[in-house]
């Protein structure tokens, strides 16, 4: 493989750290650094607040109309969002553990990933032979 297509180790480490969950330190004002359960809880609770506000505008009610029942409903929505985020993290961790366990049991299936520069396209793609109707003389059938 050509040297121009090779990637140095620092760039590979940067790319892999970018793909990991929670690569940045948590900041309370930046929701993109929050854990998934908190992100999903805040998103669903925010959508609930927006829906309640839109309903109040649509029905021409004051902003405090049915405030306490709606606060309870928004808290319940936030809890459901938190549980959905926890479920997502559990699913992702379980999936990663299953894949890593399979890779440990069958390392021969993953030997081609050891070359960091990858394989040339000629090794990846199968040869293509066009079979068009106007070339009936060379048809193998």
Short mmCIF file of C-alpha atoms in Angstrom, two decimals:
data_model
loop_
_atom_site.label_atom_id
_atom_site.label_comp_id
_atom_site.label_asym_id
_atom_site.label_seq_id
_atom_site.Cartn_x
_atom_site.Cartn_y
_atom_site.Cartn_z
CA UNK A 1 0.00 0.00 0.00
CA UNK A 2 1.25 3.48 -0.79
CA UNK A 3 2.81 5.57 1.95
CA UNK A 4 0.46 8.43 1.14
CA UNK A 5 -2.52 6.36 2.30
CA UNK A 6 -0.98 5.27 5.58
CA UNK A 7 -2.23 6.90 8.79
CA UNK A 8 0.14 7.62 11.66
CA UNK A 9 -0.46 6.25 15.15
CA UNK A 10 -1.39 9.63 16.67
CA UNK A 11 -4.19 10.08 14.16
CA UNK A 12 -5.49 6.56 14.82
CA UNK A 13 -5.48 7.22 18.57
CA UNK A 14 -7.34 10.50 18.00
CA UNK A 15 -9.98 8.82 15.86
CA UNK A 16 -10.49 5.98 18.32
CA UNK A 17 -10.78 8.34 21.29
CA UNK A 18 -13.36 10.36 19.34
CA UNK A 19 -15.50 7.25 18.84
CA UNK A 20 -15.58 6.34 22.51
CA UNK A 21 -18.52 7.34 24.67
CA UNK A 22 -17.97 10.40 26.87
CA UNK A 23 -14.65 11.57 25.38
CA UNK A 24 -14.96 15.04 26.95
CA UNK A 25 -15.14 15.95 30.65
CA UNK A 26 -18.68 16.62 31.86
CA UNK A 27 -19.81 20.24 31.96
CA UNK A 28 -23.20 21.12 33.40
CA UNK A 29 -23.89 23.84 30.82
CA UNK A 30 -22.95 21.68 27.82
CA UNK A 31 -25.50 18.87 27.34
CA UNK A 32 -23.29 17.21 24.70
CA UNK A 33 -20.92 16.13 27.49
CA UNK A 34 -23.66 14.57 29.64
CA UNK A 35 -24.13 10.84 30.01
CA UNK A 36 -26.82 9.23 27.84
CA UNK A 37 -29.38 8.79 30.65
CA UNK A 38 -29.22 12.49 31.53
CA UNK A 39 -29.35 13.54 27.87
CA UNK A 40 -32.42 11.46 27.17
CA UNK A 41 -34.14 12.56 30.40
CA UNK A 42 -33.54 16.22 29.61
CA UNK A 43 -34.65 15.80 26.00
CA UNK A 44 -37.92 14.04 26.83
CA UNK A 45 -38.69 16.39 29.73
CA UNK A 46 -37.96 19.37 27.47
CA UNK A 47 -40.28 17.98 24.81
CA UNK A 48 -42.96 17.56 27.50
CA UNK A 49 -42.55 21.16 28.62
CA UNK A 50 -42.74 22.32 25.01
CA UNK A 51 -45.87 20.24 24.40
CA UNK A 52 -47.56 21.62 27.53
CA UNK A 53 -46.68 25.16 26.50
CA UNK A 54 -47.95 24.61 22.95
CA UNK A 55 -51.19 23.20 24.34
CA UNK A 56 -51.63 26.26 26.55
CA UNK A 57 -51.06 28.57 23.59
CA UNK A 58 -53.42 26.58 21.36
CA UNK A 59 -56.23 26.59 23.94
CA UNK A 60 -55.46 30.18 25.06
CA UNK A 61 -54.84 29.21 28.68
CA UNK A 62 -52.37 30.95 31.00
CA UNK A 63 -48.92 29.41 31.37
CA UNK A 64 -49.70 28.18 34.89
CA UNK A 65 -52.83 26.25 33.81
CA UNK A 66 -52.78 22.76 35.45
CA UNK A 67 -49.21 23.39 36.58
CA UNK A 68 -48.97 20.75 39.31
CA UNK A 69 -50.36 17.80 37.33
CA UNK A 70 -48.15 18.76 34.42
CA UNK A 71 -45.08 19.01 36.64
CA UNK A 72 -45.81 15.47 37.79
CA UNK A 73 -46.24 14.33 34.19
CA UNK A 74 -42.99 16.04 33.15
CA UNK A 75 -41.17 14.40 36.07
CA UNK A 76 -42.57 11.03 34.98
CA UNK A 77 -41.45 11.73 31.40
CA UNK A 78 -37.98 12.61 32.66
CA UNK A 79 -37.82 9.35 34.59
CA UNK A 80 -38.92 7.40 31.52
CA UNK A 81 -36.23 9.17 29.50
CA UNK A 82 -33.62 8.36 32.14
CA UNK A 83 -34.64 4.69 32.08
CA UNK A 84 -34.44 4.69 28.28
CA UNK A 85 -30.90 6.10 28.46
CA UNK A 86 -29.87 3.46 31.00
CA UNK A 87 -31.37 0.78 28.77
CA UNK A 88 -29.46 2.14 25.79
CA UNK A 89 -26.16 2.09 27.69
CA UNK A 90 -26.84 -1.44 28.91
CA UNK A 91 -27.63 -2.60 25.38
CA UNK A 92 -24.46 -1.00 23.95
CA UNK A 93 -22.23 -2.44 26.69
CA UNK A 94 -23.74 -5.90 26.29
CA UNK A 95 -23.33 -5.77 22.50
CA UNK A 96 -19.69 -4.68 22.83
CA UNK A 97 -18.98 -7.43 25.35
CA UNK A 98 -20.50 -10.05 23.02
CA UNK A 99 -18.46 -8.81 20.05
CA UNK A 100 -15.22 -8.72 22.05
CA UNK A 101 -15.87 -12.21 23.41
CA UNK A 102 -16.44 -13.51 19.88
CA UNK A 103 -13.23 -11.85 18.72
CA UNK A 104 -11.34 -13.55 21.54
CA UNK A 105 -12.78 -16.95 20.64
CA UNK A 106 -12.13 -16.56 16.88
CA UNK A 107 -9.02 -14.41 16.39
CA UNK A 108 -8.29 -15.94 12.98
CA UNK A 109 -11.40 -14.27 11.55
CA UNK A 110 -10.04 -10.83 12.41
CA UNK A 111 -6.44 -11.07 11.22
CA UNK A 112 -7.08 -8.70 8.33
CA UNK A 113 -7.87 -5.91 10.82
CA UNK A 114 -4.36 -6.00 12.28
CA UNK A 115 -2.95 -4.04 9.36
CA UNK A 116 -3.77 -0.47 10.38
CA UNK A 117 -3.38 0.81 6.85
CA UNK A 118 -6.05 -1.52 5.58
CA UNK A 119 -6.21 -3.57 2.43
CA UNK A 120 -6.09 -2.29 -1.12
CA UNK A 121 -9.40 -2.19 -2.95
CA UNK A 122 -8.22 -4.94 -5.28
CA UNK A 123 -8.28 -7.33 -2.30
CA UNK A 124 -11.65 -6.10 -1.07
CA UNK A 125 -13.69 -5.91 -4.27
CA UNK A 126 -14.55 -8.89 -6.42
CA UNK A 127 -13.77 -8.70 -10.14
CA UNK A 128 -16.59 -7.36 -12.29
CA UNK A 129 -17.33 -8.71 -15.72
CA UNK A 130 -20.10 -6.87 -17.56
CA UNK A 131 -22.75 -9.14 -19.07
CA UNK A 132 -24.71 -6.99 -21.49
CA UNK A 133 -27.26 -8.08 -24.03
CA UNK A 134 -25.27 -6.79 -27.00
CA UNK A 135 -22.30 -9.03 -26.12
CA UNK A 136 -24.00 -12.39 -26.68
CA UNK A 137 -20.97 -13.85 -28.49
CA UNK A 138 -18.91 -13.90 -25.29
CA UNK A 139 -21.67 -15.05 -22.95
CA UNK A 140 -20.69 -18.08 -20.88
CA UNK A 141 -24.26 -19.39 -20.68
#
